[in-house]
Short mmCIF file of C-alpha atoms in Angstrom, two decimals:
data_model
loop_
_atom_site.label_atom_id
_atom_site.label_comp_id
_atom_site.label_asym_id
_atom_site.label_seq_id
_atom_site.Cartn_x
_atom_site.Cartn_y
_atom_site.Cartn_z
CA UNK J 3 0.53 -10.79 4.61
CA UNK J 4 0.57 -9.94 0.92
CA UNK J 5 3.28 -9.30 -1.58
CA UNK J 6 1.49 -7.90 -4.65
CA UNK J 7 3.46 -8.34 -7.88
CA UNK J 8 3.60 -5.30 -10.17
CA UNK J 9 0.98 -4.74 -12.85
CA UNK J 10 -1.45 -7.16 -11.20
CA UNK J 11 -4.47 -5.70 -9.50
CA UNK J 12 -5.80 -7.32 -6.35
CA UNK J 13 -6.85 -6.18 -2.93
CA UNK J 14 -4.10 -7.01 -0.44
CA UNK J 15 -4.90 -8.70 2.80
CA UNK J 16 -3.81 -8.62 6.36
CA UNK J 17 -6.50 -8.65 8.97
CA UNK J 18 -9.34 -10.95 9.75
CA UNK J 19 -10.49 -12.03 13.13
CA UNK J 20 -12.06 -14.94 14.85
CA UNK J 21 -14.66 -16.02 17.35
CA UNK J 22 -14.62 -14.65 20.88
CA UNK J 23 -14.37 -17.15 23.71
CA UNK J 24 -15.45 -16.84 27.28
CA UNK J 25 -12.91 -17.01 30.04
CA UNK J 26 -9.36 -15.73 30.38
CA UNK J 27 -6.23 -17.81 30.76
CA UNK J 28 -4.08 -14.80 31.60
CA UNK J 29 -4.91 -12.61 34.55
CA UNK J 30 -4.80 -9.29 32.74
CA UNK J 31 -7.26 -6.54 33.45
CA UNK J 32 -9.21 -5.22 30.46
CA UNK J 33 -7.35 -2.32 28.93
CA UNK J 34 -8.55 1.21 28.99
CA UNK J 35 -9.84 2.69 25.77
CA UNK J 36 -7.23 4.38 23.57
CA UNK J 37 -6.79 8.10 24.01
CA UNK J 38 -10.06 9.69 22.85
CA UNK J 39 -10.32 11.97 19.85
CA UNK J 40 -13.29 14.04 18.84
CA UNK J 41 -14.75 11.99 15.98
CA UNK J 42 -18.40 11.02 16.04
CA UNK J 43 -18.68 7.69 14.24
CA UNK J 44 -20.97 4.88 15.30
CA UNK J 45 -18.65 1.82 15.51
CA UNK J 46 -21.69 -0.47 15.45
CA UNK J 47 -22.95 0.82 12.13
CA UNK J 48 -23.28 -2.04 9.67
CA UNK J 49 -21.83 -2.58 6.20
CA UNK J 50 -18.95 -0.11 6.48
CA UNK J 51 -16.27 -1.01 3.94
CA UNK J 52 -13.29 -2.99 5.20
CA UNK J 53 -10.41 -4.63 3.39
CA UNK J 54 -12.45 -7.83 3.42
CA UNK J 55 -15.77 -6.76 2.02
CA UNK J 56 -16.73 -8.99 -0.94
CA UNK J 57 -14.59 -8.24 -3.98
CA UNK J 58 -15.25 -8.76 -7.66
CA UNK J 59 -13.86 -12.08 -8.85
CA UNK J 60 -10.36 -11.78 -10.23
CA UNK J 61 -8.80 -14.53 -12.35
CA UNK J 62 -5.62 -16.31 -11.22
CA UNK J 63 -2.39 -15.56 -12.25
CA UNK J 64 33.80 -16.63 -16.26
CA UNK J 65 36.26 -18.10 -13.75
CA UNK J 66 35.12 -18.09 -10.14
CA UNK J 67 37.21 -18.86 -7.08
CA UNK J 68 35.41 -20.13 -4.00
CA UNK J 69 36.39 -19.01 -0.55
CA UNK J 70 38.33 -21.17 1.85
CA UNK J 71 35.83 -23.58 3.42
CA UNK J 72 34.63 -22.86 6.92
CA UNK J 73 32.58 -25.39 8.83
CA UNK J 74 29.56 -23.88 10.60
CA UNK J 75 28.53 -25.56 13.85
CA UNK J 76 25.96 -28.32 13.69
CA UNK J 77 22.34 -27.25 13.52
CA UNK J 78 20.17 -27.58 16.60
CA UNK J 79 17.85 -30.57 16.42
CA UNK J 80 14.22 -29.69 15.79
CA UNK J 81 11.05 -31.39 14.59
CA UNK J 82 10.75 -32.06 10.89
CA UNK J 83 10.81 -28.51 9.50
CA UNK J 84 11.77 -27.81 5.90
CA UNK J 85 14.70 -25.92 7.35
CA UNK J 86 15.94 -25.93 10.93
CA UNK J 87 17.20 -22.64 12.38
CA UNK J 88 20.59 -21.71 10.93
CA UNK J 89 23.30 -21.13 13.56
CA UNK J 90 23.86 -17.43 14.20
CA UNK J 91 27.40 -17.35 12.85
CA UNK J 92 26.31 -19.18 9.68
CA UNK J 93 23.37 -16.96 8.74
CA UNK J 94 23.66 -15.08 5.46
CA UNK J 95 24.99 -11.59 6.10
CA UNK J 96 23.99 -8.62 3.95
CA UNK J 97 25.85 -5.31 3.95
CA UNK J 98 24.41 -2.40 1.96
CA UNK J 99 25.70 1.03 0.99
CA UNK J 100 22.69 2.94 -0.26
CA UNK J 101 22.36 6.40 -1.76
CA UNK J 102 18.77 7.64 -1.98
CA UNK J 103 17.89 10.45 -4.38
CA UNK J 104 14.51 11.24 -2.90
CA UNK J 105 13.43 13.87 -5.42
CA UNK J 106 14.40 11.75 -8.44
CA UNK J 107 12.96 8.49 -7.00
CA UNK J 108 16.32 6.84 -7.56
CA UNK J 109 18.45 4.49 -5.47
CA UNK J 110 22.06 3.39 -5.98
CA UNK J 111 23.19 0.30 -4.07
CA UNK J 112 26.39 -1.60 -3.41
CA UNK J 113 25.49 -4.92 -1.75
CA UNK J 114 27.89 -7.39 -0.16
CA UNK J 115 26.64 -10.88 0.70
CA UNK J 116 28.42 -13.47 2.84
CA UNK J 117 26.87 -16.91 2.30
CA UNK J 118 27.66 -20.10 4.24
CA UNK J 119 26.52 -23.34 2.63
CA UNK J 120 24.51 -25.00 5.42
CA UNK J 121 22.52 -27.21 3.03
CA UNK J 122 24.62 -30.29 3.75
CA UNK J 123 25.46 -30.80 0.08
CA UNK J 124 27.59 -29.32 -2.65
CA UNK J 125 25.99 -26.51 -4.67
CA UNK J 126 26.57 -25.87 -8.37
CA UNK J 127 24.50 -22.68 -8.46
CA UNK J 128 23.07 -19.97 -6.23
CA UNK J 129 19.60 -18.51 -6.73
CA UNK J 130 18.55 -15.04 -5.63
CA UNK J 131 15.14 -13.36 -5.74
CA UNK J 132 15.23 -9.93 -7.40
CA UNK J 133 11.75 -8.50 -6.96
CA UNK J 134 12.53 -5.03 -8.43
CA UNK J 135 13.22 -6.73 -11.76
CA UNK J 136 9.49 -7.45 -12.04
CA UNK J 137 8.96 -3.74 -12.70
CA UNK J 138 9.81 -2.49 -16.18
CA UNK J 139 13.05 -0.46 -16.26
CA UNK J 140 13.38 -0.48 -12.47
CA UNK J 141 16.42 -2.71 -11.79
CA UNK J 142 19.77 -2.08 -13.52
CA UNK J 143 22.63 -4.44 -12.66
CA UNK J 144 26.12 -2.93 -12.89
CA UNK J 145 28.36 -5.30 -10.91
CA UNK J 146 28.29 -9.02 -10.08
CA UNK J 147 31.29 -10.67 -8.44
CA UNK J 148 32.06 -13.75 -6.36
CA UNK J 149 34.98 -13.47 -3.96
CA UNK J 150 36.23 -10.45 -5.88
CA UNK J 151 36.11 -12.10 -9.32
CA UNK J 152 33.66 -11.08 -12.07
CA UNK J 153 30.75 -13.46 -12.69
CA UNK J 154 29.85 -13.98 -16.33
CA UNK J 155 27.82 -17.17 -16.18
CA UNK J 156 24.49 -16.04 -14.81
CA UNK J 157 20.92 -15.43 -15.90
CA UNK J 158 18.37 -12.88 -14.75
CA UNK J 159 14.79 -13.57 -15.78
CA UNK J 160 11.85 -12.01 -14.01
CA UNK J 161 12.42 -12.33 -10.28
CA UNK J 162 15.05 -15.10 -10.60
CA UNK J 163 18.80 -14.46 -10.67
CA UNK J 164 20.76 -17.71 -11.12
CA UNK J 165 24.52 -17.66 -10.63
CA UNK J 166 26.17 -20.74 -12.14
CA UNK J 167 29.30 -21.49 -10.13
CA UNK J 168 32.48 -22.38 -12.01
CA UNK J 169 33.50 -24.41 -8.98
CA UNK J 170 30.97 -26.12 -6.73
CA UNK J 171 30.48 -24.70 -3.26
CA UNK J 172 31.02 -27.57 -0.84
CA UNK J 173 28.97 -28.25 2.26
CA UNK J 174 30.19 -25.94 5.01
CA UNK J 175 32.05 -23.63 2.61
CA UNK J 176 31.66 -19.87 2.71
CA UNK J 177 31.65 -17.50 -0.23
CA UNK J 178 30.89 -13.83 -0.87
CA UNK J 179 29.05 -11.93 -3.57
CA UNK J 180 29.19 -8.25 -4.49
CA UNK J 181 26.27 -6.79 -6.40
CA UNK J 182 26.05 -3.25 -7.73
CA UNK J 183 22.76 -1.95 -9.05
CA UNK J 184 20.45 1.02 -9.30
CA UNK J 185 16.70 1.32 -8.89
CA UNK J 186 14.51 3.69 -10.85
CA UNK J 187 11.50 3.41 -8.61
CA UNK J 188 8.01 2.92 -10.04
CA UNK J 189 4.93 4.73 -8.81
CA UNK J 190 3.52 2.74 -5.91
CA UNK J 191 0.46 0.67 -6.79
CA UNK J 192 -2.60 1.06 -4.51
CA UNK J 193 -2.51 -2.56 -3.37
CA UNK J 194 1.26 -2.77 -2.78
CA UNK J 195 4.02 -0.99 -0.89
CA UNK J 196 7.09 -0.78 -3.16
CA UNK J 197 7.71 2.49 -5.00
CA UNK J 198 7.12 6.20 -4.64
CA UNK J 199 4.18 8.42 -3.74
CA UNK J 200 3.97 12.20 -3.82
CA UNK J 201 5.05 12.33 -0.17
CA UNK J 202 6.84 9.01 0.43
CA UNK J 203 9.20 6.32 -0.90
CA UNK J 204 8.87 2.71 0.27
CA UNK J 205 11.71 0.25 -0.24
CA UNK J 206 10.25 -3.23 0.34
CA UNK J 207 11.82 -6.39 -1.16
CA UNK J 208 14.17 -3.92 -2.79
CA UNK J 209 17.40 -5.96 -2.88
CA UNK J 210 18.51 -9.32 -4.32
CA UNK J 211 18.50 -11.99 -1.61
CA UNK J 212 19.51 -15.64 -1.56
CA UNK J 213 16.39 -17.77 -1.25
CA UNK J 214 16.14 -20.80 1.09
CA UNK J 215 17.31 -24.22 -0.04
CA UNK J 216 15.30 -27.38 0.66
CA UNK J 217 15.83 -30.13 -1.92
CA UNK J 218 16.32 -27.26 -4.37
CA UNK J 219 16.08 -23.49 -4.27
CA UNK J 220 12.74 -22.28 -2.87
CA UNK J 221 11.53 -19.51 -5.20
CA UNK J 222 7.88 -19.83 -6.14
CA UNK J 223 6.21 -18.25 -9.15
CA UNK J 224 4.64 -14.82 -8.60
CA UNK J 225 0.96 -14.91 -7.75
CA UNK J 226 -1.61 -12.16 -8.45
CA UNK J 227 -2.25 -11.75 -4.71
CA UNK J 228 1.39 -11.96 -3.63
CA UNK J 229 2.65 -14.13 -0.78
CA UNK J 230 4.95 -16.24 -2.98
CA UNK J 231 8.31 -15.37 -1.38
CA UNK J 232 10.05 -17.45 1.29
CA UNK J 233 12.90 -16.01 3.37
CA UNK J 234 15.70 -17.33 5.53
CA UNK J 235 16.60 -15.37 8.64
CA UNK J 236 19.68 -13.25 7.92
CA UNK J 237 21.78 -10.45 9.41
CA UNK J 238 21.79 -6.93 7.97
CA UNK J 239 24.10 -3.92 8.08
CA UNK J 240 22.55 -1.08 6.12
CA UNK J 241 24.21 2.29 5.45
CA UNK J 242 21.99 4.95 3.87
CA UNK J 243 22.84 8.43 2.64
CA UNK J 244 20.09 10.89 1.74
CA UNK J 245 21.13 14.24 0.32
CA UNK J 246 17.87 15.98 1.32
CA UNK J 247 18.15 16.85 5.04
CA UNK J 248 14.36 17.17 5.36
CA UNK J 249 13.82 13.46 4.62
CA UNK J 250 13.03 11.24 7.61
CA UNK J 251 13.70 7.48 7.39
CA UNK J 252 11.60 4.77 9.01
CA UNK J 253 13.33 1.40 9.09
CA UNK J 254 13.29 -2.14 10.42
CA UNK J 255 15.89 -1.22 13.06
CA UNK J 256 16.99 1.83 15.07
CA UNK J 257 19.35 4.23 13.34
CA UNK J 258 22.80 5.44 14.29
CA UNK J 259 22.79 8.84 12.56
CA UNK J 260 25.79 10.91 11.58
CA UNK J 261 25.07 13.90 9.37
CA UNK J 262 23.15 12.74 6.33
CA UNK J 263 24.18 9.10 6.88
CA UNK J 264 22.24 6.50 8.84
CA UNK J 265 23.52 3.08 9.88
CA UNK J 266 21.25 0.19 10.82
CA UNK J 267 22.05 -3.25 12.23
CA UNK J 268 19.44 -6.01 12.34
CA UNK J 269 20.02 -9.66 13.21
CA UNK J 270 18.02 -12.80 12.43
CA UNK J 271 15.40 -11.05 10.30
CA UNK J 272 13.80 -12.10 7.04
CA UNK J 273 13.51 -8.65 5.49
CA UNK J 274 14.91 -5.15 5.87
CA UNK J 275 12.62 -2.28 4.90
CA UNK J 276 12.97 1.49 4.55
CA UNK J 277 10.32 4.17 4.18
CA UNK J 278 11.35 7.75 3.48
CA UNK J 279 9.37 10.98 3.55
CA UNK J 280 9.95 14.70 3.88
CA UNK J 281 6.51 14.91 5.53
CA UNK J 282 6.86 12.33 8.31
CA UNK J 283 6.04 13.23 11.88
CA UNK J 284 7.06 10.82 14.64
CA UNK J 285 5.66 9.60 17.96
CA UNK J 286 7.69 7.33 20.20
CA UNK J 287 7.16 5.00 23.14
CA UNK J 288 8.63 1.71 24.39
CA UNK J 289 7.69 -1.68 25.76
CA UNK J 290 10.59 -3.06 27.74
CA UNK J 291 13.69 -2.60 25.63
CA UNK J 292 11.77 -2.35 22.35
CA UNK J 293 11.23 1.12 20.97
CA UNK J 294 7.91 1.84 19.25
CA UNK J 295 7.84 4.58 16.64
CA UNK J 296 4.78 5.82 14.78
CA UNK J 297 5.46 7.62 11.47
CA UNK J 298 2.45 9.62 10.33
CA UNK J 299 1.38 12.62 8.29
CA UNK J 300 -0.05 16.04 9.18
CA UNK J 301 -3.53 15.91 10.61
CA UNK J 302 -3.11 12.46 12.16
CA UNK J 303 -1.36 13.34 15.41
CA UNK J 304 -4.20 12.16 17.66
CA UNK J 305 -4.61 8.93 15.69
CA UNK J 306 -0.88 8.29 15.93
CA UNK J 307 -1.17 8.32 19.72
CA UNK J 308 -3.83 5.60 19.44
CA UNK J 309 -1.51 3.62 17.13
CA UNK J 310 1.26 3.75 19.74
CA UNK J 311 -1.24 2.66 22.40
CA UNK J 312 -2.42 -0.29 20.30
CA UNK J 313 1.18 -1.31 19.53
CA UNK J 314 2.14 -1.18 23.19
CA UNK J 315 -0.80 -3.39 24.12
CA UNK J 316 0.06 -5.82 21.32
CA UNK J 317 3.73 -6.19 22.23
CA UNK J 318 2.96 -6.61 25.91
CA UNK J 319 0.40 -9.36 25.28
CA UNK J 320 2.24 -11.23 22.54
CA UNK J 321 5.46 -11.27 24.53
CA UNK J 322 3.54 -12.89 27.40
CA UNK J 323 1.79 -15.41 25.16
CA UNK J 324 4.34 -16.23 22.42
CA UNK J 325 7.95 -15.17 22.95
CA UNK J 326 10.07 -12.09 23.51
CA UNK J 327 9.70 -9.45 20.79
CA UNK J 328 12.33 -10.45 18.19
CA UNK J 329 13.72 -7.00 17.32
CA UNK J 330 15.07 -3.83 18.89
CA UNK J 331 12.31 -1.62 17.57
CA UNK J 332 8.93 -1.56 15.85
CA UNK J 333 8.10 1.10 13.28
CA UNK J 334 4.46 1.65 12.33
CA UNK J 335 4.27 3.62 9.10
CA UNK J 336 1.26 5.35 7.55
CA UNK J 337 1.03 4.94 3.78
CA UNK J 338 -1.57 5.13 1.03
CA UNK J 339 -2.57 1.52 0.42
CA UNK J 340 -5.61 -0.75 0.63
CA UNK J 341 -4.94 -2.10 4.15
CA UNK J 342 -1.78 -3.24 5.95
CA UNK J 343 1.52 -5.05 5.37
CA UNK J 344 4.08 -6.50 7.73
CA UNK J 345 7.85 -6.76 7.54
CA UNK J 346 10.47 -7.44 10.19
CA UNK J 347 10.47 -4.59 12.68
CA UNK J 348 8.17 -2.45 10.52
CA UNK J 349 4.52 -2.53 9.49
CA UNK J 350 2.52 -0.34 7.13
CA UNK J 351 -1.04 0.77 7.85
CA UNK J 352 -3.38 2.39 5.33
CA UNK J 353 -4.00 6.13 5.56
CA UNK J 354 -7.73 5.42 5.32
CA UNK J 355 -7.52 3.72 8.73
CA UNK J 356 -6.22 6.99 10.15
CA UNK J 357 -8.84 9.18 8.50
CA UNK J 358 -11.61 6.70 9.38
CA UNK J 359 -10.57 6.07 12.97
CA UNK J 360 -13.61 6.23 15.23
CA UNK J 361 -11.87 6.89 18.52
CA UNK J 362 -11.97 3.41 20.04
CA UNK J 363 -10.72 -0.13 19.58
CA UNK J 364 -13.67 -1.16 17.40
CA UNK J 365 -11.82 -0.01 14.33
CA UNK J 366 -9.74 -1.22 11.41
CA UNK J 367 -6.83 0.74 12.87
CA UNK J 368 -6.74 -1.67 15.82
CA UNK J 369 -7.77 -4.96 14.19
CA UNK J 370 -5.41 -4.66 11.25
CA UNK J 371 -2.70 -2.98 13.29
CA UNK J 372 -2.51 -5.77 15.86
CA UNK J 373 -2.68 -8.38 13.08
CA UNK J 374 0.39 -6.92 11.36
CA UNK J 375 2.21 -6.73 14.68
CA UNK J 376 1.41 -10.40 15.37
CA UNK J 377 3.28 -11.22 12.16
CA UNK J 378 6.47 -10.15 13.96
CA UNK J 379 6.17 -13.58 15.59
CA UNK J 380 4.24 -15.52 12.90
CA UNK J 381 6.41 -14.73 9.85
CA UNK J 382 9.33 -12.85 11.37
CA UNK J 383 10.35 -15.07 14.27
CA UNK J 384 8.81 -18.33 13.01
CA UNK J 385 9.19 -18.63 9.26
CA UNK J 386 7.25 -20.88 6.90
CA UNK J 387 6.63 -21.46 3.22
CA UNK J 388 3.88 -18.92 2.77
CA UNK J 389 3.14 -20.04 -0.78
CA UNK J 390 2.59 -23.70 0.04
CA UNK J 391 1.30 -23.38 3.63
CA UNK J 392 0.11 -19.79 4.09
CA UNK J 393 -2.15 -20.69 7.02
CA UNK J 394 0.84 -21.17 9.30
CA UNK J 395 1.41 -17.43 9.55
CA UNK J 396 -1.96 -16.01 8.49
CA UNK J 397 -4.34 -18.13 10.60
CA UNK J 398 -2.14 -17.64 13.64
CA UNK J 399 -1.98 -13.88 13.08
CA UNK J 400 -5.76 -13.72 12.71
CA UNK J 401 -6.14 -15.68 15.92
CA UNK J 402 -3.71 -13.29 17.59
CA UNK J 403 -6.27 -10.56 16.92
CA UNK J 404 -8.82 -12.64 18.79
CA UNK J 405 -6.40 -12.81 21.74
CA UNK J 406 -5.77 -9.06 21.59
CA UNK J 407 -9.47 -8.38 22.07
CA UNK J 408 -10.01 -11.15 24.61
CA UNK J 409 -7.41 -9.80 26.99
CA UNK J 410 -7.63 -6.07 26.26
CA UNK J 411 -11.24 -5.41 25.18
CA UNK J 412 -13.36 -8.46 26.08
CA UNK J 413 -16.64 -6.56 25.72
CA UNK J 414 -15.94 -6.20 21.99
CA UNK J 415 -15.65 -9.92 21.29
CA UNK J 416 -19.07 -10.44 19.65
CA UNK J 417 -18.67 -7.34 17.49
CA UNK J 418 -15.29 -8.50 16.31
CA UNK J 419 -16.42 -12.01 15.41
CA UNK J 420 -19.52 -10.94 13.53
CA UNK J 421 -18.00 -7.96 11.72
CA UNK J 422 -14.76 -9.58 10.69
CA UNK J 423 -15.58 -13.27 10.16
CA UNK J 424 -19.24 -14.27 10.19
CA UNK J 425 -20.15 -11.67 7.58
CA UNK J 426 -18.24 -13.66 4.95
CA UNK J 427 -19.42 -17.19 5.69
CA UNK J 428 -15.88 -18.61 5.56
CA UNK J 429 -15.31 -22.06 4.10
CA UNK J 430 -12.66 -24.04 2.25
CA UNK J 431 -9.61 -26.09 3.17
CA UNK J 432 -7.37 -24.22 5.55
CA UNK J 433 -4.17 -25.94 4.37
CA UNK J 434 -4.54 -25.02 0.69
CA UNK J 435 -1.63 -23.37 -1.09
CA UNK J 436 -1.91 -19.94 -2.65
CA UNK J 437 -2.24 -21.34 -6.18
CA UNK J 438 -5.40 -23.30 -5.30
CA UNK J 439 -7.72 -20.32 -5.65
CA UNK J 440 -9.02 -18.45 -8.65
CA UNK J 441 -10.34 -15.55 -6.58
CA UNK J 442 -8.96 -13.55 -3.70
CA UNK J 443 -12.22 -13.90 -1.82
CA UNK J 444 -12.03 -17.71 -1.81
CA UNK J 445 -8.42 -17.60 -0.63
CA UNK J 446 -9.20 -15.30 2.29
CA UNK J 447 -12.27 -17.29 3.32
CA UNK J 448 -10.34 -20.56 3.47
CA UNK J 449 -6.86 -19.70 4.73
CA UNK J 450 -7.50 -16.67 6.92
CA UNK J 451 -11.07 -16.96 8.17
CA UNK J 452 -11.60 -20.69 8.25
CA UNK J 453 -8.03 -20.94 9.48
CA UNK J 454 -8.87 -18.79 12.47
CA UNK J 455 -11.92 -20.92 13.25
CA UNK J 456 -9.68 -23.98 13.03
CA UNK J 457 -7.21 -22.56 15.56
CA UNK J 458 -10.12 -21.66 17.84
CA UNK J 459 -11.48 -25.21 17.70
CA UNK J 460 -8.04 -26.62 18.47
CA UNK J 461 -7.78 -24.34 21.48
CA UNK J 462 -11.17 -25.43 22.80
CA UNK J 463 -10.29 -29.10 22.36
CA UNK J 464 -6.88 -29.07 24.08
CA UNK J 465 -7.68 -26.39 26.67
CA UNK J 466 -5.98 -23.09 27.42
CA UNK J 467 -3.12 -24.49 29.48
CA UNK J 468 -1.97 -26.84 26.71
CA UNK J 469 -2.74 -24.35 23.94
CA UNK J 470 -0.63 -21.52 25.30
CA UNK J 471 2.18 -23.88 26.31
CA UNK J 472 2.13 -25.15 22.72
CA UNK J 473 2.39 -21.63 21.27
CA UNK J 474 5.43 -20.85 23.39
CA UNK J 475 7.09 -24.17 22.58
CA UNK J 476 6.35 -23.80 18.85
CA UNK J 477 7.88 -20.31 18.83
CA UNK J 478 10.93 -21.54 20.76
CA UNK J 479 11.54 -24.56 18.51
CA UNK J 480 11.40 -22.59 15.28
CA UNK J 481 12.76 -19.18 16.24
CA UNK J 482 14.68 -17.83 13.22
CA UNK J 483 13.97 -21.06 11.33
CA UNK J 484 11.17 -22.53 9.24
CA UNK J 485 8.19 -24.60 10.35
CA UNK J 486 5.83 -26.82 8.39
CA UNK J 487 2.32 -28.06 9.12
CA UNK J 488 3.86 -31.35 10.27
CA UNK J 489 5.97 -29.42 12.76
CA UNK J 490 2.93 -27.50 14.01
CA UNK J 491 1.09 -30.70 14.87
CA UNK J 492 4.20 -32.49 16.18
CA UNK J 493 4.66 -29.77 18.80
CA UNK J 494 0.93 -29.56 19.54
CA UNK J 495 0.74 -33.30 20.22
CA UNK J 496 3.58 -32.96 22.69
CA UNK J 497 1.24 -30.83 24.81
CA UNK J 498 -2.04 -32.72 24.44
CA UNK J 499 -3.18 -36.26 23.76
CA UNK J 500 -6.71 -35.16 22.86
CA UNK J 501 -8.18 -36.69 19.71
CA UNK J 502 -8.05 -34.00 17.00
CA UNK J 503 -9.06 -36.19 14.06
CA UNK J 504 -12.58 -34.81 13.64
CA UNK J 505 -11.37 -31.20 13.71
CA UNK J 506 -8.62 -31.92 11.23
CA UNK J 507 -10.97 -33.76 8.88
CA UNK J 508 -13.33 -30.78 8.96
CA UNK J 509 -10.74 -28.16 8.08
CA UNK J 510 -7.78 -29.86 6.40
CA UNK J 511 -7.24 -31.87 3.24
CA UNK J 512 -3.75 -33.13 4.15
CA UNK J 513 -2.71 -35.82 6.61
CA UNK J 514 -0.52 -34.63 9.46
#
């Protein structure tokens, strides 16, 4: 998962895979190949470019009234995470009224935020991340109020909006903020998602949001390769008006449409994303109660059917192995970018994966697609500090790819391991933070690739029964909350008393 800051060039990342194992812990028959299309490409040809071919080295990097206090219920006990799950009725609630001028690449927003102080201490300020402000002349603030009163004591610098409270917000108290702003969208950068293209607008990290609090506000410095943001789970009500009736919206949740207005409701999610195009075509399927929608462009109809097939296989397997799918729907959106990017209920896949699809599962379309979908659990459901401990979501999502092939396409295991991991000779400490690396290549090799090997070695040591019980328990403990490396190993040790010290010394620099 990458969040590429503006004006910084780097190849984004989101799919690497790991060693095939023999044996199956789940009695699933190998899946049939995806619907065939008439493309003659040898999937075993060597040295075809992927998002993880070696890259050139890139250097690193006035009066306010508070609301009447309300006391949220006590938090559920959990292992030692930086933040335990926030009770449902105490999650931050965001309500948006959005007007999208598609032709002019402009967005006008009224945002209402209800915030309950679940930190356990009194707060003298509130910090929000405002990613659009990192783009020159993109973000224009027109209104800032707390509980209906104008806020004058604030600062906005780069991505950080700090609201200094005239009266401290006590533990358990609830307050509201109203924020009015407009976005003059930038042209989308090749390695990122935010902005406009000739046939598409992507709104990702497009709104100010209150960052998590753990002994201080958690807002890390931007990094050339992204991945610096940390999110609490929150609830969203999003109302969007688009004057152009030909524009189709893809979103993190299903739409209730009335005329040119669409309403979306999404609970316990870390992000809410929109993608708009007057060229979208749509395929639809479902797994259980979850709707799967593929948004694609002309000429890619057959590939879109394969995308829906891959997504259906992914949801079915990951629900069996991890936890129920966290959202009502999953949107898979084609866009012009370097590889893939996940958000809650929506993932982007690069157009080059569609044009280069070879007709079977030995393809970037499948490896990267299932990786991004795995992030619905490892990022969306189970949160973590992806700047300080990026392996917690990335290594697990890479290893989820390995599971996808094991249970759906076991005959492709050796291809997958050699093409996606061995080629790069991965090395480096898995538990490094994002700021530890001067090159993107070194970061990927350590956190993603070596991280996947680490998970594989843990699985072999504890055995499949304990390993898969651990994954389910880990997901259950930290659903809609945050987990740390300590939490990961605390839950793992509850399922196995095997000695892991040699494995941990090989891959990790920290003590857990």
